[in-house]
Coordinates of C-alpha atoms and ligand atoms in Angstrom, one line a residue:
M1 CA -40.3 -61.6 -13.8
E2 CA -38.8 -61.2 -17.2
E3 CA -42.0 -62.1 -19.0
M4 CA -43.9 -59.5 -17.1
K5 CA -41.9 -56.7 -18.4
R6 CA -43.6 -54.6 -21.1
F7 CA -42.0 -52.1 -23.5
V8 CA -43.9 -48.9 -23.8
W9 CA -43.2 -45.5 -25.2
C10 CA -42.9 -43.0 -22.4
G11 CA -42.2 -39.3 -21.8
I12 CA -45.6 -38.3 -23.0
A13 CA -48.7 -38.5 -20.8
S14 CA -50.4 -41.4 -22.4
L15 CA -49.9 -44.2 -24.7
L16 CA -52.7 -42.9 -26.9
A17 CA -51.1 -39.5 -27.2
V18 CA -47.8 -41.1 -28.3
V19 CA -49.6 -43.3 -30.8
M20 CA -51.4 -40.4 -32.3
S21 CA -48.3 -38.3 -32.6
Y22 CA -45.9 -41.1 -33.5
S23 CA -45.9 -40.4 -37.2
A24 CA -44.7 -36.8 -36.6
V25 CA -41.9 -38.1 -34.2
S26 CA -38.9 -39.0 -36.2
A27 CA -35.9 -38.0 -33.9
E28 CA -34.8 -41.1 -32.0
E29 CA -34.4 -39.2 -28.7
D30 CA -38.1 -38.4 -28.8
S31 CA -39.0 -42.0 -28.7
E32 CA -36.9 -43.3 -25.8
I33 CA -38.1 -46.8 -24.8
C34 CA -38.5 -47.3 -21.1
L35 CA -39.2 -50.5 -19.1
V36 CA -42.4 -50.9 -17.3
Y37 CA -42.9 -53.3 -14.4
E38 CA -46.4 -53.7 -12.8
A39 CA -46.2 -53.7 -9.0
E40 CA -48.9 -56.4 -8.8
D41 CA -46.5 -58.7 -10.6
A42 CA -43.5 -57.8 -8.5
L43 CA -42.3 -59.6 -5.3
C44 CA -44.3 -58.3 -2.4
E45 CA -43.2 -58.9 1.2
G46 CA -44.8 -58.3 4.6
N47 CA -48.2 -56.7 4.5
V48 CA -48.0 -55.6 0.8
H49 CA -50.7 -57.0 -1.3
T50 CA -52.6 -56.3 -4.5
E51 CA -55.8 -54.3 -4.7
S52 CA -57.8 -52.7 -7.6
L53 CA -60.3 -50.4 -6.0
V54 CA -58.7 -47.0 -6.8
E55 CA -59.1 -46.2 -10.5
G56 CA -56.4 -45.1 -12.8
Y57 CA -53.9 -48.0 -12.4
S58 CA -52.3 -49.9 -15.3
G59 CA -52.1 -53.6 -15.6
N60 CA -54.3 -55.7 -13.2
G61 CA -54.1 -53.4 -10.1
Y62 CA -51.6 -51.9 -7.7
V63 CA -50.1 -52.9 -4.4
T64 CA -50.6 -51.3 -0.9
G65 CA -50.1 -52.2 2.7
F66 CA -46.8 -50.4 3.4
S67 CA -47.2 -50.1 7.1
T68 CA -44.0 -51.6 8.7
E69 CA -40.3 -51.4 7.8
R70 CA -40.4 -55.0 6.3
D71 CA -43.2 -54.0 3.9
T72 CA -41.5 -54.0 0.5
C73 CA -42.2 -54.4 -3.2
T74 CA -39.2 -55.6 -5.2
F75 CA -38.9 -55.4 -8.9
L76 CA -36.4 -57.4 -10.9
V77 CA -35.1 -54.7 -13.3
S78 CA -32.9 -55.8 -16.3
V79 CA -31.0 -53.3 -18.4
E80 CA -28.8 -53.9 -21.3
E81 CA -26.2 -51.2 -20.7
D82 CA -24.3 -49.8 -17.8
G83 CA -25.6 -46.3 -17.0
F84 CA -27.9 -44.0 -15.1
Y85 CA -31.6 -44.6 -15.0
D86 CA -34.5 -42.7 -13.6
L87 CA -36.8 -44.9 -11.6
N88 CA -40.4 -43.7 -11.7
F89 CA -42.7 -45.2 -9.1
V90 CA -46.2 -44.4 -10.3
T91 CA -48.1 -44.0 -7.0
A92 CA -51.0 -42.4 -5.4
S93 CA -51.1 -41.0 -1.9
M94 CA -53.7 -42.1 0.6
G95 CA -53.8 -38.5 1.8
G96 CA -51.2 -35.8 1.6
Y97 CA -47.5 -35.8 1.3
K98 CA -45.7 -39.1 1.7
E99 CA -42.2 -40.4 1.4
N100 CA -40.9 -43.9 0.9
Y101 CA -37.5 -45.5 0.5
V102 CA -35.9 -46.7 -2.8
I103 CA -33.4 -49.5 -2.3
V104 CA -31.3 -51.0 -5.2
D105 CA -29.5 -54.3 -4.6
G106 CA -29.6 -53.6 -0.9
E107 CA -28.3 -50.1 -1.0
S108 CA -30.6 -47.1 0.0
L109 CA -30.7 -44.5 -2.8
G110 CA -32.9 -42.1 -1.0
T111 CA -36.6 -41.5 -0.9
V112 CA -39.3 -40.7 -3.4
S113 CA -42.3 -38.5 -2.4
M114 CA -45.8 -38.0 -3.7
E115 CA -48.8 -36.0 -2.7
E116 CA -51.5 -36.5 -5.3
E117 CA -54.3 -38.9 -4.6
S118 CA -54.4 -40.0 -8.2
F119 CA -51.7 -42.1 -9.8
T120 CA -48.8 -39.8 -10.7
D121 CA -45.1 -39.9 -11.4
S122 CA -42.7 -40.1 -8.4
I123 CA -39.1 -40.2 -9.8
L124 CA -35.8 -41.1 -8.3
Q125 CA -33.2 -39.7 -10.6
R126 CA -29.9 -41.3 -11.7
A127 CA -29.7 -44.7 -10.2
Y128 CA -26.6 -46.3 -11.6
L129 CA -27.3 -49.7 -12.9
T130 CA -24.8 -52.1 -14.6
A131 CA -25.9 -54.3 -17.5
G132 CA -27.9 -57.1 -16.0
T133 CA -30.6 -57.7 -13.5
H134 CA -31.1 -55.7 -10.3
E135 CA -33.4 -55.8 -7.3
V136 CA -35.2 -52.4 -7.1
S137 CA -37.2 -52.2 -3.9
Y138 CA -39.9 -49.7 -2.9
S139 CA -39.9 -49.9 0.9
E140 CA -42.0 -48.4 3.8
Y141 CA -40.8 -45.1 5.3
W142 CA -44.1 -43.2 5.8
G143 CA -46.2 -45.7 3.9
W144 CA -49.8 -44.7 3.1
V145 CA -49.5 -45.2 -0.7
Y146 CA -50.8 -47.2 -3.6
L147 CA -48.0 -48.3 -5.9
D148 CA -49.1 -49.0 -9.4
R149 CA -45.9 -49.6 -11.4
L150 CA -42.2 -48.9 -12.0
E151 CA -41.0 -47.2 -15.1
V152 CA -37.3 -47.3 -15.8
T153 CA -35.9 -44.7 -18.3
P154 CA -32.2 -43.8 -19.1
S155 CA -31.4 -40.5 -17.3
E156 CA -30.5 -37.4 -19.1
E157 CA -27.0 -36.1 -18.8
I158 CA -26.3 -33.6 -16.1
D159 CA -26.0 -30.1 -17.4
S160 CA -22.5 -29.1 -16.1
S161 CA -23.6 -25.5 -15.9
I162 CA -25.2 -26.4 -12.5
Y163 CA -21.7 -26.3 -11.0
N164 CA -21.0 -22.8 -12.3
V165 CA -22.4 -20.9 -9.4
S166 CA -22.1 -17.3 -8.5
A167 CA -19.7 -16.2 -5.8
E168 CA -21.7 -13.0 -5.2
L169 CA -23.4 -12.9 -1.8
V170 CA -26.9 -11.7 -1.3
N171 CA -25.8 -9.1 1.2
E172 CA -24.1 -6.5 -0.9
N173 CA -22.3 -5.2 2.3
A174 CA -20.7 -8.6 3.0
T175 CA -17.3 -8.4 4.6
D176 CA -14.2 -9.2 2.5
N177 CA -13.6 -12.4 4.5
A178 CA -17.2 -13.6 3.7
K179 CA -16.6 -12.8 0.0
R180 CA -13.2 -14.6 0.1
L181 CA -14.8 -17.7 1.6
M182 CA -17.7 -17.7 -0.9
S183 CA -15.2 -17.2 -3.8
Y184 CA -13.2 -20.1 -2.6
L185 CA -16.2 -22.4 -2.2
A186 CA -17.5 -21.3 -5.6
D187 CA -14.2 -21.9 -7.3
N188 CA -14.0 -25.4 -5.9
Y189 CA -17.6 -26.3 -6.4
G190 CA -18.1 -29.1 -8.9
S191 CA -14.5 -30.4 -8.7
S192 CA -13.9 -30.9 -5.0
I193 CA -15.9 -31.5 -1.8
L194 CA -15.1 -30.1 1.6
S195 CA -15.1 -32.3 4.6
G196 CA -17.1 -31.1 7.6
Q197 CA -17.9 -32.4 11.1
Y198 CA -20.1 -31.1 13.9
S199 CA -18.1 -31.0 17.2
Q200 CA -19.8 -28.9 19.9
D201 CA -16.5 -28.7 21.8
G202 CA -14.6 -27.4 18.8
Q203 CA -11.4 -28.6 17.0
Y204 CA -10.1 -30.4 20.2
G205 CA -13.5 -31.8 21.1
K206 CA -14.5 -35.4 20.9
E207 CA -15.7 -35.6 17.3
F208 CA -12.8 -33.8 15.7
T209 CA -10.3 -35.7 17.9
V210 CA -11.9 -39.0 16.9
V211 CA -11.9 -38.2 13.2
Y212 CA -8.3 -37.0 13.4
R213 CA -7.1 -40.2 15.2
E214 CA -9.0 -42.3 12.7
T215 CA -7.8 -40.5 9.5
G216 CA -4.8 -38.4 10.4
K217 CA -6.7 -35.3 9.1
Y218 CA -9.0 -32.7 10.4
P219 CA -12.2 -31.7 8.7
A220 CA -12.1 -28.4 6.7
I221 CA -15.4 -27.3 8.3
L222 CA -16.3 -27.2 12.0
G223 CA -20.1 -27.4 12.6
L224 CA -21.4 -25.7 15.7
D225 CA -24.8 -24.9 17.2
F226 CA -26.0 -21.7 19.0
I227 CA -28.6 -23.8 20.9
E228 CA -27.3 -23.1 24.4
Y229 CA -27.3 -19.3 23.7
S230 CA -31.1 -19.5 23.4
P231 CA -32.4 -17.3 26.3
S232 CA -34.8 -19.9 27.5
R233 CA -31.9 -22.3 27.9
A234 CA -29.4 -19.8 29.3
E235 CA -31.9 -18.8 32.1
N236 CA -31.9 -22.5 33.0
G237 CA -28.1 -22.5 33.4
S238 CA -27.0 -23.5 29.9
T239 CA -23.6 -22.2 28.8
S240 CA -21.7 -22.5 25.6
N241 CA -18.2 -21.8 24.2
A242 CA -19.3 -22.4 20.6
T243 CA -18.4 -18.8 19.6
Q244 CA -14.9 -19.1 21.1
Y245 CA -14.4 -22.5 19.4
A246 CA -15.4 -20.9 16.1
I247 CA -12.9 -18.1 16.4
Q248 CA -10.2 -20.6 17.4
F249 CA -10.9 -22.8 14.4
W250 CA -10.9 -19.9 12.0
E251 CA -7.6 -18.7 13.4
N252 CA -6.3 -22.2 12.8
G253 CA -7.2 -21.9 9.1
G254 CA -10.6 -23.6 9.2
I255 CA -14.2 -22.8 8.1
V256 CA -17.1 -22.7 10.5
T257 CA -20.8 -23.3 10.0
F258 CA -23.5 -22.6 12.6
C259 CA -27.0 -23.9 13.0
W260 CA -29.3 -22.8 15.8
H261 CA -31.7 -25.2 17.6
W262 CA -33.7 -22.2 18.7
N263 CA -35.3 -23.0 22.0
A264 CA -38.7 -21.2 22.0
P265 CA -39.1 -18.4 24.4
A266 CA -39.9 -19.6 28.0
K267 CA -43.5 -18.5 27.8
Y268 CA -44.2 -21.2 25.3
L269 CA -42.5 -24.1 26.8
T270 CA -44.8 -26.9 27.7
G271 CA -42.5 -29.8 28.6
E272 CA -38.9 -30.0 29.7
W273 CA -37.2 -26.7 29.0
Y274 CA -34.4 -28.4 27.0
N275 CA -36.9 -29.8 24.4
G276 CA -38.1 -26.3 23.5
F277 CA -37.0 -26.4 19.9
Y278 CA -39.2 -29.5 19.1
V279 CA -42.8 -29.0 18.3
E280 CA -43.6 -31.3 21.2
G281 CA -41.9 -29.1 23.6
T282 CA -43.7 -25.9 22.9
N283 CA -47.1 -24.4 22.2
I284 CA -45.7 -21.5 20.2
D285 CA -47.9 -20.6 17.2
L286 CA -45.6 -19.1 14.6
A287 CA -48.5 -18.2 12.3
A288 CA -50.2 -16.2 15.0
I289 CA -47.0 -14.4 15.7
M290 CA -46.3 -13.5 12.1
N291 CA -49.8 -12.4 11.3
G292 CA -49.9 -10.0 14.3
E293 CA -52.3 -11.9 16.6
D294 CA -49.5 -12.6 19.1
E295 CA -47.8 -9.3 19.4
E296 CA -45.9 -10.3 22.5
G297 CA -44.6 -13.4 20.8
Y298 CA -43.1 -11.2 18.0
Q299 CA -41.2 -9.2 20.6
L300 CA -40.0 -12.3 22.3
L301 CA -38.7 -13.6 19.0
L302 CA -36.9 -10.3 18.4
D303 CA -35.3 -10.7 21.9
D304 CA -34.0 -14.1 21.1
I305 CA -32.6 -12.9 17.8
A306 CA -30.8 -10.2 19.7
A307 CA -29.1 -12.9 21.8
I308 CA -27.8 -14.7 18.8
A309 CA -26.9 -11.5 17.0
E310 CA -24.6 -10.7 19.9
Q311 CA -22.7 -14.0 19.3
L312 CA -22.6 -13.4 15.5
L313 CA -21.3 -9.9 16.2
T314 CA -18.5 -11.3 18.3
L315 CA -17.6 -13.5 15.3
Q316 CA -17.8 -10.6 12.9
D317 CA -15.5 -8.5 15.2
A318 CA -13.0 -11.4 15.1
G319 CA -13.1 -11.5 11.3
V320 CA -14.8 -14.8 11.1
P321 CA -17.2 -15.5 8.2
V322 CA -20.0 -17.9 9.1
L323 CA -21.8 -20.4 6.9
W324 CA -25.0 -19.5 8.7
R325 CA -27.8 -22.1 8.6
P326 CA -30.8 -20.9 10.7
L327 CA -34.3 -22.4 10.9
H328 CA -33.1 -25.7 9.6
E329 CA -35.1 -28.7 8.3
A330 CA -38.2 -26.5 8.4
S331 CA -40.5 -28.4 6.0
G332 CA -40.0 -31.6 8.1
G333 CA -42.3 -30.0 10.6
W334 CA -40.5 -31.4 13.7
F335 CA -39.2 -28.0 14.8
W336 CA -41.5 -25.2 15.9
W337 CA -40.3 -22.9 13.1
G338 CA -41.6 -25.4 10.6
A339 CA -44.9 -26.3 12.3
S340 CA -47.1 -23.4 11.0
G341 CA -46.5 -24.1 7.3
A342 CA -44.3 -22.5 4.6
E343 CA -45.7 -19.0 4.6
A344 CA -45.1 -18.3 8.4
Y345 CA -41.7 -19.9 8.1
K346 CA -40.7 -17.8 5.1
Q347 CA -41.8 -14.7 7.0
L348 CA -39.7 -15.6 9.9
Y349 CA -36.7 -16.4 7.8
I350 CA -37.0 -13.0 6.1
L351 CA -37.4 -11.3 9.4
L352 CA -34.3 -13.0 10.7
Y353 CA -32.4 -12.0 7.6
D354 CA -33.6 -8.4 7.9
Q355 CA -32.8 -8.1 11.6
L356 CA -29.4 -9.6 11.4
T357 CA -28.4 -7.8 8.2
N358 CA -30.0 -4.5 8.5
V359 CA -30.6 -3.9 12.2
Y360 CA -27.4 -5.6 13.6
G361 CA -25.2 -4.9 10.6
L362 CA -24.0 -8.5 10.3
N363 CA -22.1 -8.8 7.1
N364 CA -20.0 -11.8 7.9
L365 CA -22.8 -14.3 7.2
I366 CA -23.1 -16.6 4.2
W367 CA -26.9 -17.5 4.2
L368 CA -27.3 -21.3 4.0
W369 CA -31.0 -22.0 3.5
N370 CA -32.1 -25.5 4.7
G371 CA -35.9 -25.5 4.3
Q372 CA -35.7 -28.7 2.2
D373 CA -38.7 -28.0 0.0
A374 CA -39.2 -25.7 -3.0
D375 CA -42.4 -24.3 -1.5
W376 CA -40.5 -23.1 1.5
Y377 CA -37.8 -21.2 -0.5
P378 CA -37.8 -17.6 0.6
G379 CA -36.4 -16.1 -2.6
D380 CA -33.0 -15.8 -4.3
E381 CA -32.3 -12.5 -2.5
Y382 CA -32.1 -14.3 0.8
V383 CA -30.1 -17.4 0.0
D384 CA -26.4 -17.9 -0.8
I385 CA -26.2 -21.7 -0.5
I386 CA -28.8 -24.5 -0.4
G387 CA -28.4 -27.2 2.1
E388 CA -30.0 -30.7 2.5
D389 CA -29.8 -32.9 5.5
I390 CA -29.8 -36.6 4.9
Y391 CA -29.6 -39.5 7.4
P392 CA -29.9 -42.6 5.1
G393 CA -29.3 -45.3 7.7
E394 CA -26.2 -47.2 8.7
H395 CA -23.3 -47.9 6.3
V396 CA -25.1 -46.3 3.4
Y397 CA -22.5 -44.7 1.2
T398 CA -24.6 -43.8 -1.9
S399 CA -24.2 -40.2 -3.2
Q400 CA -27.9 -39.3 -2.7
V401 CA -27.8 -37.7 -6.2
D402 CA -31.5 -37.6 -6.4
T403 CA -31.8 -35.3 -3.5
Y404 CA -28.8 -33.3 -4.7
L405 CA -30.5 -32.7 -8.1
R406 CA -33.8 -31.9 -6.5
A407 CA -32.1 -29.1 -4.5
V408 CA -30.2 -27.9 -7.5
N409 CA -33.6 -27.4 -9.1
Y410 CA -35.2 -25.3 -6.3
T411 CA -34.1 -22.2 -8.2
S412 CA -32.5 -21.1 -11.5
P413 CA -29.8 -20.3 -12.2
A414 CA -28.7 -22.9 -9.7
K415 CA -27.2 -22.1 -6.3
M416 CA -24.5 -24.1 -4.6
V417 CA -25.9 -27.2 -3.0
V418 CA -24.3 -28.7 0.1
L419 CA -25.0 -31.7 2.4
S420 CA -25.5 -29.5 5.5
E421 CA -26.0 -32.5 7.8
N422 CA -25.5 -36.2 7.3
G423 CA -25.3 -39.4 9.3
C424 CA -23.2 -41.7 7.1
V425 CA -20.4 -40.1 5.0
F426 CA -21.0 -40.8 1.3
D427 CA -18.3 -42.5 -0.9
P428 CA -16.7 -39.6 -2.8
D429 CA -16.0 -41.9 -5.8
L430 CA -19.8 -42.4 -6.1
A431 CA -20.5 -38.7 -5.8
V432 CA -18.1 -38.0 -8.7
R433 CA -19.5 -40.9 -10.7
D434 CA -23.1 -39.7 -10.1
G435 CA -22.4 -35.9 -10.5
A436 CA -23.6 -35.3 -6.9
M437 CA -20.9 -32.7 -6.3
W438 CA -22.1 -31.5 -2.9
G439 CA -20.0 -28.4 -2.0
F440 CA -19.4 -30.0 1.4
W441 CA -20.7 -32.5 3.8
C442 CA -21.0 -32.0 7.6
T443 CA -21.5 -35.1 9.7
W444 CA -23.6 -34.6 12.8
G445 CA -21.9 -35.1 16.2
S446 CA -22.1 -37.6 19.0
E447 CA -22.9 -41.2 17.9
F448 CA -22.4 -40.5 14.2
V449 CA -18.6 -40.6 14.7
A450 CA -18.0 -41.2 18.4
K451 CA -18.9 -43.7 21.1
S452 CA -21.2 -42.2 23.6
M453 CA -18.9 -42.8 26.5
S454 CA -16.5 -40.2 27.6
I455 CA -13.4 -41.9 26.1
Y456 CA -12.7 -40.7 22.7
A457 CA -13.3 -43.8 20.6
Y458 CA -14.5 -44.0 17.0
N459 CA -18.1 -45.4 16.5
D460 CA -18.5 -47.2 13.2
Q461 CA -22.2 -47.7 13.5
Y462 CA -22.9 -45.2 10.7
T463 CA -19.7 -44.9 8.7
E464 CA -17.1 -47.7 8.9
S465 CA -13.6 -46.7 9.6
E466 CA -12.4 -47.8 6.1
M467 CA -14.9 -45.5 4.4
L468 CA -14.1 -42.6 6.7
V469 CA -10.4 -43.0 5.9
K470 CA -11.2 -43.3 2.2
A471 CA -13.3 -40.2 2.2
Y472 CA -10.7 -38.1 4.1
E473 CA -7.9 -39.4 1.8
S474 CA -9.8 -38.9 -1.4
D475 CA -8.3 -36.5 -4.0
V476 CA -11.6 -34.7 -4.4
V477 CA -12.1 -34.2 -0.7
V478 CA -10.6 -31.1 1.0
T479 CA -9.4 -31.4 4.6
L480 CA -8.2 -28.7 6.9
D481 CA -4.5 -29.0 5.9
E482 CA -5.5 -28.5 2.3
L483 CA -7.3 -25.2 2.7
P484 CA -5.7 -22.1 1.4
D485 CA -5.2 -19.0 3.5
L486 CA -8.8 -17.8 3.3
T487 CA -7.9 -14.3 4.6
A488 CA -5.9 -13.7 1.4
Y489 CA -8.0 -15.6 -1.1
P490 CA -8.9 -13.6 -4.2
I491 CA -12.4 -12.2 -4.2
R492 CA -14.3 -13.1 -7.4
D493 CA -16.5 -10.4 -8.9
N494 CA -19.3 -12.7 -10.1
Ligands
LIG501 CA1 -50.3 -51.8 -11.9

C-alpha cells in the first residue's frame, strides 16, 4: 500500500491550477501537502470492485458496489505526526443524496454524504490519527456511490469563538426562568457537557433508575415526549403523565427537554393509529396543507398544536422552562413533517413557533431546532439551540466531531450545538480532545440503557457499564447533583 501513495498539492481545485500559481505561493501554509490514496488500489471487500466508466476519476478508475454492510473499501493511511486529519472521500453519487460510514481502526467516526453525480469532495473532519499506519474504511450505509480516492490533509485548528454563544433567546418575551436556564447553558458551553436521558416515566422511571443504580448519579436533563398527548392517540385511549414528570424533575432541580412524536390527525392515518408519526402510517401531505390546497388539514394541525400548547402552558404556569425540540429529525424524511421537503417543513416550523409564541403566549420555551440539514434551517430568529441526533451503532464512543462541526456551521455566528438524541454515550475525554463540546447529550430510552423486561436492569448493548460510569463521573460532565439552583441563576444580557 505504501508505494501506492502519492503526494500532491491540495486545497486548490486542480493540480494544474496549483502548478500555474505555484511561483506566486510562498507561504508554507498555502502549500499544505496531503496524502492521496486511490480507491482502486485499496483493499476492497464484498461486492466492491473497480470500474472506469464514469469520467472524471483520478488514477486508474474508482470503486463501486457498496450494496451490503460488508461492502467496504479500506485504505492504509500512514501519517508521520499525531494529530487531526480531514478525510476527503472523493465520490460521485449514483443519484441524489447519499451517506456512507467512515470507520478508522474499527471505530465508527460518523458518515460522509454526497449529492453530486460528478466526482466531488466529501469530507469527514478531524479524525485523530497517531503517527503510524491506520486502516481507514469507507463502508456501506446507503451505498449508491462511486469512490475515486481518499485525500488526507491535516485539519485546521478549531476557532474557539464557536463556544462563545449568545444567551439571548429568540423570544424577546422569554420568562426569567427560561433566560436563567439559557444563561447557565451558555456559560458552561465549551467547558462542560450536561448529561441527559430520555425516561418516559420521569425521574423515578426505568431509565433514570437504571442509570442511577449503575453510576450513583442522575442525569442533569430529563427527556420526555408529548407523543401520547397527540389528539389522534388520546382518542384511542393513550394517556401520559409526561407534563407532571417534567414539573416534578424541575422541582427536584433538574432540566427538562421535550420532543413530540406528532401523531398525524386521525383523518390521515392509513395504518395502525399508533404509527401515525411515521411516513408509512399516514397519507398526510404537508405541502398541500401549507400551500392552501388542504384547508381542513391546516385547521386540524392547529387543533393538534392547541393540545400541545395546553401542556406547555401547564409547564409555564409551574415555572418550568423547556428545551423544546419539535419536528425533530425532519430532513431524514421518516416522519411526516419531513416528507414534503424543506420548504413545507420550514413553513410548519415557523407556524408552530408563531402559534406557540404569539397566540398561546408561551414564553418558557428554548427553541431547539433539530432539522439536521442546513437547507432545512428556518432562520436565526426561530432557533436558540441546534440539535443533532446520532445513533452510531453499538459500543461506539467516538465524539462525532465531524457532525458537531457541521452543525456549528449551519449558521454564523454559531449557535449552541447539542446531541439531542443518541444511542451510545460518547467518551467525554474524546469530546474534549476533539473539540466536540456538545452542550449536552440525551440518550434515548428503552433498550439504549435498560433491558426490555419489566425488571430494572442495565442493558450494555449500546454503552458498556464502564463507559457509562466514566461519562457520569467525568469532571467535564454535569449531573443532576452538580446543577446550580436554576431559579436563582444570574441572567446574562448577551
Ligand atoms: Ca481513482
